[in-house]
CSV table of C-alpha atoms in Angstrom, one decimal:
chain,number,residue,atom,x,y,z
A,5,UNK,CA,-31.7,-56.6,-70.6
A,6,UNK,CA,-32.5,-56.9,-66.7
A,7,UNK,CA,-31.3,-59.0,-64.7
A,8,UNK,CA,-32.6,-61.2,-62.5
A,9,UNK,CA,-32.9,-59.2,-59.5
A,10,UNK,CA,-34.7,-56.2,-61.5
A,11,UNK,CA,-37.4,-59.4,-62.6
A,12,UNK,CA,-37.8,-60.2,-59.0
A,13,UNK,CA,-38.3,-56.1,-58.2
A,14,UNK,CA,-41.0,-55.4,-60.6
A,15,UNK,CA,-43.2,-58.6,-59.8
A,16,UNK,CA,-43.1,-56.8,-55.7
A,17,UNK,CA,-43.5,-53.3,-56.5
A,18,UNK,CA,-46.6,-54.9,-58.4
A,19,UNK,CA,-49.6,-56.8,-57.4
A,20,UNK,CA,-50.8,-58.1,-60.4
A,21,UNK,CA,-51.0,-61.4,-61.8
A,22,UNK,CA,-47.6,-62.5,-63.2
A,23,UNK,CA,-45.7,-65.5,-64.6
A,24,UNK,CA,-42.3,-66.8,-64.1
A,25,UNK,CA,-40.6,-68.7,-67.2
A,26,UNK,CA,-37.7,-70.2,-66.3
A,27,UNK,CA,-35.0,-72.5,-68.9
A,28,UNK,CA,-33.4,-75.0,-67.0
A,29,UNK,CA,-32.5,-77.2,-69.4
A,30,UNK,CA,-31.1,-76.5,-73.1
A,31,UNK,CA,-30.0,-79.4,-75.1
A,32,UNK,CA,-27.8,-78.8,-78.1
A,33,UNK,CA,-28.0,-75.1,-79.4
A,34,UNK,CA,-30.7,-72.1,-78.2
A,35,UNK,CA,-30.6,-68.5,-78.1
A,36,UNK,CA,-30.7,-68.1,-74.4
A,37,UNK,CA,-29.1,-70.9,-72.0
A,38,UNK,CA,-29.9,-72.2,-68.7
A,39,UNK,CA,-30.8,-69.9,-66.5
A,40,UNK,CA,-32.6,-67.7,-67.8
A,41,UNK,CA,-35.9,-66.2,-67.0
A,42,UNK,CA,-38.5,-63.6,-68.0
A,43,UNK,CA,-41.8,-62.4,-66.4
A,44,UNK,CA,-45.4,-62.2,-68.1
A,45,UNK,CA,-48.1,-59.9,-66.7
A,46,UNK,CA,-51.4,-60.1,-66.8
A,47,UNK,CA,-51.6,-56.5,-68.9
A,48,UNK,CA,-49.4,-58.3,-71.4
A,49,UNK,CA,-46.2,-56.5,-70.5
A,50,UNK,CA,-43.3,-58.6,-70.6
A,51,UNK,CA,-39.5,-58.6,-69.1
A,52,UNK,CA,-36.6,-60.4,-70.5
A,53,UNK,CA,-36.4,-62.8,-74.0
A,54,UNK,CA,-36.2,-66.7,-73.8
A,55,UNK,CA,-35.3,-66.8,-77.3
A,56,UNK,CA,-35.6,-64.7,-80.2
A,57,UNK,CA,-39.1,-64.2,-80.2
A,58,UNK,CA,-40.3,-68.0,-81.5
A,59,UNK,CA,-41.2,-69.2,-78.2
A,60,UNK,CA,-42.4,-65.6,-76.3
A,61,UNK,CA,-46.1,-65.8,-78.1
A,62,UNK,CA,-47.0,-69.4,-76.7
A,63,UNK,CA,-45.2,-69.0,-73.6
A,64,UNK,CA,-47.6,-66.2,-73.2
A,65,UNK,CA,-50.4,-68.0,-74.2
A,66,UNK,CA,-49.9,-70.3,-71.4
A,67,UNK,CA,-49.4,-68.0,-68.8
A,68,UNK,CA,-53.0,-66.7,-69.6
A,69,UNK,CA,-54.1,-70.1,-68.4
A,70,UNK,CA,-51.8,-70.0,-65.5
A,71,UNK,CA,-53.1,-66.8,-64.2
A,72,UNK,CA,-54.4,-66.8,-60.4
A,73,UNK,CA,-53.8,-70.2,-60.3
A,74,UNK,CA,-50.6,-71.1,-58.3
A,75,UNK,CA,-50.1,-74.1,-60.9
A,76,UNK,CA,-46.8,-74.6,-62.4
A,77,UNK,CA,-45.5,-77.0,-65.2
A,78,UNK,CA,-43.1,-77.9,-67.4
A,79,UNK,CA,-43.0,-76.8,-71.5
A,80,UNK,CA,-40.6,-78.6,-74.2
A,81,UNK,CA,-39.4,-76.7,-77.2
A,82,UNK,CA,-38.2,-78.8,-80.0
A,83,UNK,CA,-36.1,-75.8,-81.9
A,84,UNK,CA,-34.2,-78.8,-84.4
A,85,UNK,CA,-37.6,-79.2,-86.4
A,86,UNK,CA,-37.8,-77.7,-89.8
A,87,UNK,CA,-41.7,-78.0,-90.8
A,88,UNK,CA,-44.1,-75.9,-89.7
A,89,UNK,CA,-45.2,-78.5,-86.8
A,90,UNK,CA,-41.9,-77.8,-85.2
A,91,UNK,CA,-40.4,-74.7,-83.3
A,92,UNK,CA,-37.5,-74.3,-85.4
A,93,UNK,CA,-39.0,-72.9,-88.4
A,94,UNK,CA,-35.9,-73.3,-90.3
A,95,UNK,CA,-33.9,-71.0,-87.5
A,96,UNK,CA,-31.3,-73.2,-86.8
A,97,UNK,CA,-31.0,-73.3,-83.3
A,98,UNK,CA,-31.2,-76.9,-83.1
A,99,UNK,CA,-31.5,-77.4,-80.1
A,100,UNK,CA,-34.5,-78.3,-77.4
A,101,UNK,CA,-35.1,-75.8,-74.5
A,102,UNK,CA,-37.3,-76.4,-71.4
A,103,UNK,CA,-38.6,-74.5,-69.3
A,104,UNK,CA,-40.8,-74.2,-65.9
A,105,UNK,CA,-44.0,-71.6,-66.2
A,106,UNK,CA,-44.7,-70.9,-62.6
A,107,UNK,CA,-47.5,-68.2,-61.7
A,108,UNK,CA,-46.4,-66.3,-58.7
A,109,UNK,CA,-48.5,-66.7,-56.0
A,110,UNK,CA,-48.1,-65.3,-52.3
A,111,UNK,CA,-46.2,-67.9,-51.5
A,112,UNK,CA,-43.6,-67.3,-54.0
A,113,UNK,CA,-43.9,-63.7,-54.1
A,114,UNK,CA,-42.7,-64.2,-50.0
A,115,UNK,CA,-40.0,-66.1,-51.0
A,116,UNK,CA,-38.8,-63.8,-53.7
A,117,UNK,CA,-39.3,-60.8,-51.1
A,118,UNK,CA,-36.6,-62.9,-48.5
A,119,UNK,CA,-34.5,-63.8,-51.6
A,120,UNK,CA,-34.9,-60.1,-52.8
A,121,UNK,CA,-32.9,-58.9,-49.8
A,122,UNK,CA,-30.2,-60.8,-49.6
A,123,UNK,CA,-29.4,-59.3,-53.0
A,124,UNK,CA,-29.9,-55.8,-52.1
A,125,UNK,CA,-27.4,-57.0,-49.7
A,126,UNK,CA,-24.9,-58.0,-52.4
A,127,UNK,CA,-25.3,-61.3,-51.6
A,128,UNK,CA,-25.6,-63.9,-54.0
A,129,UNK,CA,-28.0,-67.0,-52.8
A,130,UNK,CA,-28.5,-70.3,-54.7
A,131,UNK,CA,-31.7,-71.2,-56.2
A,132,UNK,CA,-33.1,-75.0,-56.1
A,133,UNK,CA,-35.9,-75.9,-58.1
A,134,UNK,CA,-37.2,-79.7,-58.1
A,135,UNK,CA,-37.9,-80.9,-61.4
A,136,UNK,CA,-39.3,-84.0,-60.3
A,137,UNK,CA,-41.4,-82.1,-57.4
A,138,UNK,CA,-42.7,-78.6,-59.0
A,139,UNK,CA,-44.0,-77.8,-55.7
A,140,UNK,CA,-40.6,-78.3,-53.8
A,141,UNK,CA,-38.2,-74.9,-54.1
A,142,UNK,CA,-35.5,-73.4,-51.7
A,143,UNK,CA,-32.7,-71.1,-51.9
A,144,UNK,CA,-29.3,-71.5,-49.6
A,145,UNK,CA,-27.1,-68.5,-48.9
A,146,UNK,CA,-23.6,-68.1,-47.7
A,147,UNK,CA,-24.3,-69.4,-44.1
A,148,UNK,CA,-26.2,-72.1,-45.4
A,149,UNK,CA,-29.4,-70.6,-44.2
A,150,UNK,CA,-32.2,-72.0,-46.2
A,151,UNK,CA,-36.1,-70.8,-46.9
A,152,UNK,CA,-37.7,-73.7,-48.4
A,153,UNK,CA,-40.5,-75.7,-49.3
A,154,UNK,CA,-38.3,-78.1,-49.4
A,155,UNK,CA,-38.4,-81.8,-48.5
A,156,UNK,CA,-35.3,-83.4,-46.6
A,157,UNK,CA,-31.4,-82.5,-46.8
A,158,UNK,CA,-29.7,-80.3,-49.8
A,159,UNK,CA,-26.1,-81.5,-50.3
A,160,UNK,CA,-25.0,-78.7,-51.0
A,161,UNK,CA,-22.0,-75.8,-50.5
A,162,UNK,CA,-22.3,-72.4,-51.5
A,163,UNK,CA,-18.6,-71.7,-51.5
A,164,UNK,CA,-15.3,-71.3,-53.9
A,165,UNK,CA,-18.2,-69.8,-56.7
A,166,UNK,CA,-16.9,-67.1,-59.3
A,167,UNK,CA,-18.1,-63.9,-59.1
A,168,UNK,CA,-21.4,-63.3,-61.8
A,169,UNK,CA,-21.1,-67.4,-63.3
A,170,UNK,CA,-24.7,-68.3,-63.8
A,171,UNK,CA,-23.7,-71.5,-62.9
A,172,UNK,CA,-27.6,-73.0,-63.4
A,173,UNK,CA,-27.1,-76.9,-64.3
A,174,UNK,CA,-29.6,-79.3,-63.8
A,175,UNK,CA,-28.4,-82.4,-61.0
A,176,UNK,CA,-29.4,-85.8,-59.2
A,177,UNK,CA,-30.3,-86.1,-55.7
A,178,UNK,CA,-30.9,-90.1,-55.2
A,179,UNK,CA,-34.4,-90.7,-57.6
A,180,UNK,CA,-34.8,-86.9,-57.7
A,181,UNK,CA,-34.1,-84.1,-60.5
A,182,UNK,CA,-32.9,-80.8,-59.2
A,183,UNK,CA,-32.0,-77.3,-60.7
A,184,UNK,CA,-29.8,-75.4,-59.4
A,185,UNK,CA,-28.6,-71.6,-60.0
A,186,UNK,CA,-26.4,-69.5,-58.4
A,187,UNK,CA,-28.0,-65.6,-58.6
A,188,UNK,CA,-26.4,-62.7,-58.4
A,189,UNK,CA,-27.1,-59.4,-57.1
A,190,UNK,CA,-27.6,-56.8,-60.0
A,191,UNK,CA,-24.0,-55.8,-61.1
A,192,UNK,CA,-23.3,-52.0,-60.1
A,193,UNK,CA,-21.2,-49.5,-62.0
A,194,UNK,CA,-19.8,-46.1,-60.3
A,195,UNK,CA,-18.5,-43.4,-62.8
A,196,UNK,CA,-16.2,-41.3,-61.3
A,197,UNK,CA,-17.1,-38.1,-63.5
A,198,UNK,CA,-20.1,-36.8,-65.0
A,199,UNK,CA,-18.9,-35.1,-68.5
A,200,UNK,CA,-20.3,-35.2,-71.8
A,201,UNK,CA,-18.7,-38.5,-72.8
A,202,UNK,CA,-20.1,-40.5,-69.5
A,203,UNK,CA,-23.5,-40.1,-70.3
A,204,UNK,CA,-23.7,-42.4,-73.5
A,205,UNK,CA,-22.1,-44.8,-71.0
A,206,UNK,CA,-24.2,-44.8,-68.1
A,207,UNK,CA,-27.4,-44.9,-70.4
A,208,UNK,CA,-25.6,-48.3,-72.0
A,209,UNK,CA,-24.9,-49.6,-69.1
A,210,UNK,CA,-28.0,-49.3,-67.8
A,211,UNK,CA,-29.6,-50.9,-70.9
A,212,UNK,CA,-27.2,-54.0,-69.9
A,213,UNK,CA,-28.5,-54.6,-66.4
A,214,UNK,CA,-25.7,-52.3,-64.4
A,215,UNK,CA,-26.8,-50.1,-61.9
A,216,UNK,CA,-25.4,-46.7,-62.7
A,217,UNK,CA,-23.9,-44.5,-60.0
A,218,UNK,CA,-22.3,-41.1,-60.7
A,219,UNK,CA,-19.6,-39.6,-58.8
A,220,UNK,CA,-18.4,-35.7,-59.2
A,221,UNK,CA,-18.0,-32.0,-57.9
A,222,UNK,CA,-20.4,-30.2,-59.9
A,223,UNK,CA,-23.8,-30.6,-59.4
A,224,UNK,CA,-24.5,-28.5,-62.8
A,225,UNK,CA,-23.5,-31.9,-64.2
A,226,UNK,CA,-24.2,-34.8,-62.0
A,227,UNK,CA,-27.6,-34.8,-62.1
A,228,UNK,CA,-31.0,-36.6,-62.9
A,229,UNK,CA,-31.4,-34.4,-66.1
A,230,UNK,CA,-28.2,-35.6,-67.9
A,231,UNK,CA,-28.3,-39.1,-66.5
A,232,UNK,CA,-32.0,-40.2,-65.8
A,233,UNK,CA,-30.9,-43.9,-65.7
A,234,UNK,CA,-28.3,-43.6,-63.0
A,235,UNK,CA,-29.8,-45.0,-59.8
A,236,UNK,CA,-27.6,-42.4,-57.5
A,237,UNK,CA,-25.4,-39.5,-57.7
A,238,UNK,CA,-22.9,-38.4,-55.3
A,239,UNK,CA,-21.4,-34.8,-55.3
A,240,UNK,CA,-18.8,-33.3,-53.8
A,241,UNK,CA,-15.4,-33.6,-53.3
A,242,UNK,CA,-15.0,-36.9,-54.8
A,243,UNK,CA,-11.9,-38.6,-52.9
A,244,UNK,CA,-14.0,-38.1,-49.7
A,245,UNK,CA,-17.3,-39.7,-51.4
A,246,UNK,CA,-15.0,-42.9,-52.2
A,247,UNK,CA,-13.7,-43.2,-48.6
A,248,UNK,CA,-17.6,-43.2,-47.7
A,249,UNK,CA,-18.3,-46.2,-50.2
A,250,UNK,CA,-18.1,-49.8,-49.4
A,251,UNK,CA,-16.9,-51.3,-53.1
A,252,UNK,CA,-16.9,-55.3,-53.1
A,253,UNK,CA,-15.6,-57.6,-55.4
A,254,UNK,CA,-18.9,-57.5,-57.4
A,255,UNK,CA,-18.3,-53.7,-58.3
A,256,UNK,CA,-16.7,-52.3,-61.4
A,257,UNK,CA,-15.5,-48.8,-61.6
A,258,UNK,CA,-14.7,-46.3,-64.5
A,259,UNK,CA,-12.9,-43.2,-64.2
A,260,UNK,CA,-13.1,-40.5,-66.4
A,261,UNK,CA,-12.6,-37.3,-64.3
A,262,UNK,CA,-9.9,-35.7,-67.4
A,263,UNK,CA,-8.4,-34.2,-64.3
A,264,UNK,CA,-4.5,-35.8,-64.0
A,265,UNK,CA,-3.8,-34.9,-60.3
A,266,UNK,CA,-7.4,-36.2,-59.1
A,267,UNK,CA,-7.2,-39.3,-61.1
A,268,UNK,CA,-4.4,-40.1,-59.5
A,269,UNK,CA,-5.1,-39.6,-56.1
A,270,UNK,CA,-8.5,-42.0,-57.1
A,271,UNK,CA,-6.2,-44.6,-58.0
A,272,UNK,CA,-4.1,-44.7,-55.2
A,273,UNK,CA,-7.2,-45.2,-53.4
A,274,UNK,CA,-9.2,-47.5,-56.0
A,275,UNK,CA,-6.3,-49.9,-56.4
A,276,UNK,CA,-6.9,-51.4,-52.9
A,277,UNK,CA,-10.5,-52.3,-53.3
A,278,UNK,CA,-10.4,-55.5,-55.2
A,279,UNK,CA,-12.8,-54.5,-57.3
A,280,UNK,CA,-14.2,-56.9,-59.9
A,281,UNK,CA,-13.2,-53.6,-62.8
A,282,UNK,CA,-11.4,-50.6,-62.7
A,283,UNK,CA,-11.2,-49.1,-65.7
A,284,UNK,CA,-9.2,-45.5,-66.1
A,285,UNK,CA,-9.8,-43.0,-69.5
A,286,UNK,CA,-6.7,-41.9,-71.2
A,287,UNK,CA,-4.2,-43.3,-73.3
A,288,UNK,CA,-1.6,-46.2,-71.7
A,289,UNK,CA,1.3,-43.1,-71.4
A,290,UNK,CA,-1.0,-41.0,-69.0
A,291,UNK,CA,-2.0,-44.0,-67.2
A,292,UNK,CA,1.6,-44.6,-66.6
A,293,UNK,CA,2.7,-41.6,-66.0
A,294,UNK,CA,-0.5,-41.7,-63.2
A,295,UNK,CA,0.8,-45.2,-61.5
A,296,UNK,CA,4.2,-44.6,-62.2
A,297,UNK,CA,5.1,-47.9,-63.3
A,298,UNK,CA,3.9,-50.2,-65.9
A,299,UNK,CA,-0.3,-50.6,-65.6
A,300,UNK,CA,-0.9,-54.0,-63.9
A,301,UNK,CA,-3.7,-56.7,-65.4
A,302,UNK,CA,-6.4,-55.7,-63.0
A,303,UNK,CA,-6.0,-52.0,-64.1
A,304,UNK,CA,-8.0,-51.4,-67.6
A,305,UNK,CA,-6.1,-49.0,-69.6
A,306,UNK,CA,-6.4,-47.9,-72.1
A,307,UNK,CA,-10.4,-48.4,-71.1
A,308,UNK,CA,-12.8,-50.6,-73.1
A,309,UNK,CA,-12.2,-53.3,-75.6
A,310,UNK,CA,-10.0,-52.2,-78.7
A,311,UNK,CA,-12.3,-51.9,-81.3
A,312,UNK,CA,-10.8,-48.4,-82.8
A,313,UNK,CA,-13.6,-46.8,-81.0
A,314,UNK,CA,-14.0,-42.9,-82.0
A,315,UNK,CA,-16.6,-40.7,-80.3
A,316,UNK,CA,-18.0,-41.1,-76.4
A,317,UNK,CA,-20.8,-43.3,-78.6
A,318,UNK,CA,-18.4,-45.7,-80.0
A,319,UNK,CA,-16.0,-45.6,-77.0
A,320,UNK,CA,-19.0,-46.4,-74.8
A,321,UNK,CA,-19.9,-49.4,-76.7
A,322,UNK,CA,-16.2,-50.5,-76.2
A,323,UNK,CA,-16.6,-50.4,-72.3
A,324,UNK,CA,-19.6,-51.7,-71.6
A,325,UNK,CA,-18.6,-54.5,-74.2
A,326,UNK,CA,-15.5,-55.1,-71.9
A,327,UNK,CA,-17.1,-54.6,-68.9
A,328,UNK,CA,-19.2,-58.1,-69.9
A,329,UNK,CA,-16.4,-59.9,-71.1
A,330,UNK,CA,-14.5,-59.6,-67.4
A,331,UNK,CA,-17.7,-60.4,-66.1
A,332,UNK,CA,-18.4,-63.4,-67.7
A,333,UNK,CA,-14.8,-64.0,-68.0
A,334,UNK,CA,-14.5,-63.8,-71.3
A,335,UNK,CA,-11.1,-61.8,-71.4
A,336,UNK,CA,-8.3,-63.1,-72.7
């Protein structure tokens, strides 16, 4: 599954025609909610799921018509009917899903490009769609800079926002419908040690959207072979590669060097980065014995969710699974 800012990299680092859908509004129950989007090309590829494949076929069907056009529009999916007129065909969802089919144009594709950086910046930026006006869109950033085609004032702050909440809710402005959606830069991962057991990791990872980064000494490991999917590796003496990194709030960590003295060295120097997840591999004793004192809540150790994971495989599965619950808060 990418996310949003992979969508917005493959429509520049390709020309052809492509299609935006976009759910802004999901009344009662739907696979995906609000805020979701996926691309359609012109050569039929596709990125991203709207639902569980009932909707993609005509969704793809109407961006054959919207093609080199520039148009955009507004489809209604009525997933509560049960007979075949319906889209529910007895799934269950229940609910109704809408959703805005834009095709990209220049002008879009320049605003996506402006957008596009302020992510690779680890920025986030708030989208704002007019429901009422297609034609009208705008995104604000942290200073309140805007890039619109926007019509007159937008009341609103881009502050006090959780990190990675999709926040996307649809609002009134006076006789005017608006949707608005906070995005957030593509959510990076750095594994501190490239053995056997991180590579079912990073490749899961990366399957989820992360942005994979490998961290170690020995370059007979850390490398492109074992971990295609990671987007960089760093090698080297590995306390010195962390001073030389700039972690944020936004980046989770996992650290499974199976060297004691090293790891803790890396978490005396981890600890102060208020990262979004640290996560250390061992049992709770070593961990301990590698803080010495009780492990704190924003430490995760034991790492991963306990699902009596055996196996890097399994134990992957467990991360990755916990790395989305802290994201989307879902941690108890």
């Amino acid at each position: 599954m990418q996310s949003i800012q992979q969508m917005i990299e493959t429509v520049l680092n390709d020309d052809q025609p492509v299609v935006l859908a976009m759910v802004f509004q999901v009344k009662g129950s739907a696979y995906r909610k609000e805020g979701t989007w996926m691309l359609i090309q012109e050569d039929g590829a596709r990125t991203g799921v709207i639902s569980g494949g009932c909707l993609e076929s005509d969704l793809h069907s109407r961006a054959i018509e919207l093609f080199n056009t520039g148009k955009v529009d507004i489809v209604h999916y009525d997933l509560s009917a049960e007979d075949d007129l319906g889209w529910g065909r007895g799934a269950g969802c229940n609910g109704v899903v809408s959703v805005v089919v834009r095709d990209i144009d220049n002008d879009f594709r320049h605003f996506l490009t402006l957008m596009h950086k302020r992510l690779l910046a680890k920025k986030h930026v708030l989208f704002i769609q007019s429901i009422s006006n297609l034609a009208y869109y705008a995104y604000l950033n942290e200073d309140e800079d805007c890039l619109d085609s926007w019509q007159g004032e937008i009341p609103f702050e881009l502050d006090a926002v959780t990190p990675f909440q999709n926040n996307a809710e649809q609002k009134s402005m006076g006789d005017e419908m608006v949707y608005f959606q906070l995005i957030w830069p593509r959510p990076a991962l750095y594994i501190i040690g490239a053995g056997v057991d991180a590579r079912p990791l990073a490749r899961l990872a990366e399957n989820v959207g992360y942005a994979v980064h490998l961290l170690d000494w020995r370059a007979s490991l850390c490398n492109e072979f074992n971990f295609p999917m990671a987007v960089s590796f760093q090698i080297g003496n590995v306390e010195r590669l962390i001073n030389n990194i700039e972690f944020s709030s936004l980046d989770s960590v996992v650290i499974m060097t199976h060297d004691f003295q090293l790891d803790v060295k890396l978490v005396q120097r981890l600890r102060d980065s208020q990262l979004l997840y640290l996560g250390i591999l061992g049992s709770k004793k070593r961990t301990e014995r590698l803080l010495d004192r009780d492990i704190p809540n924003e430490v995760h150790s034991p790492v991963g969710l306990s699902i009596g994971a055996e196996g890097p495989e399994e134990i992957a599965v467990s991360i990755v699974a916990e790395l989305i619950a802290v994201r989307r808060r879902k941690v108890i």
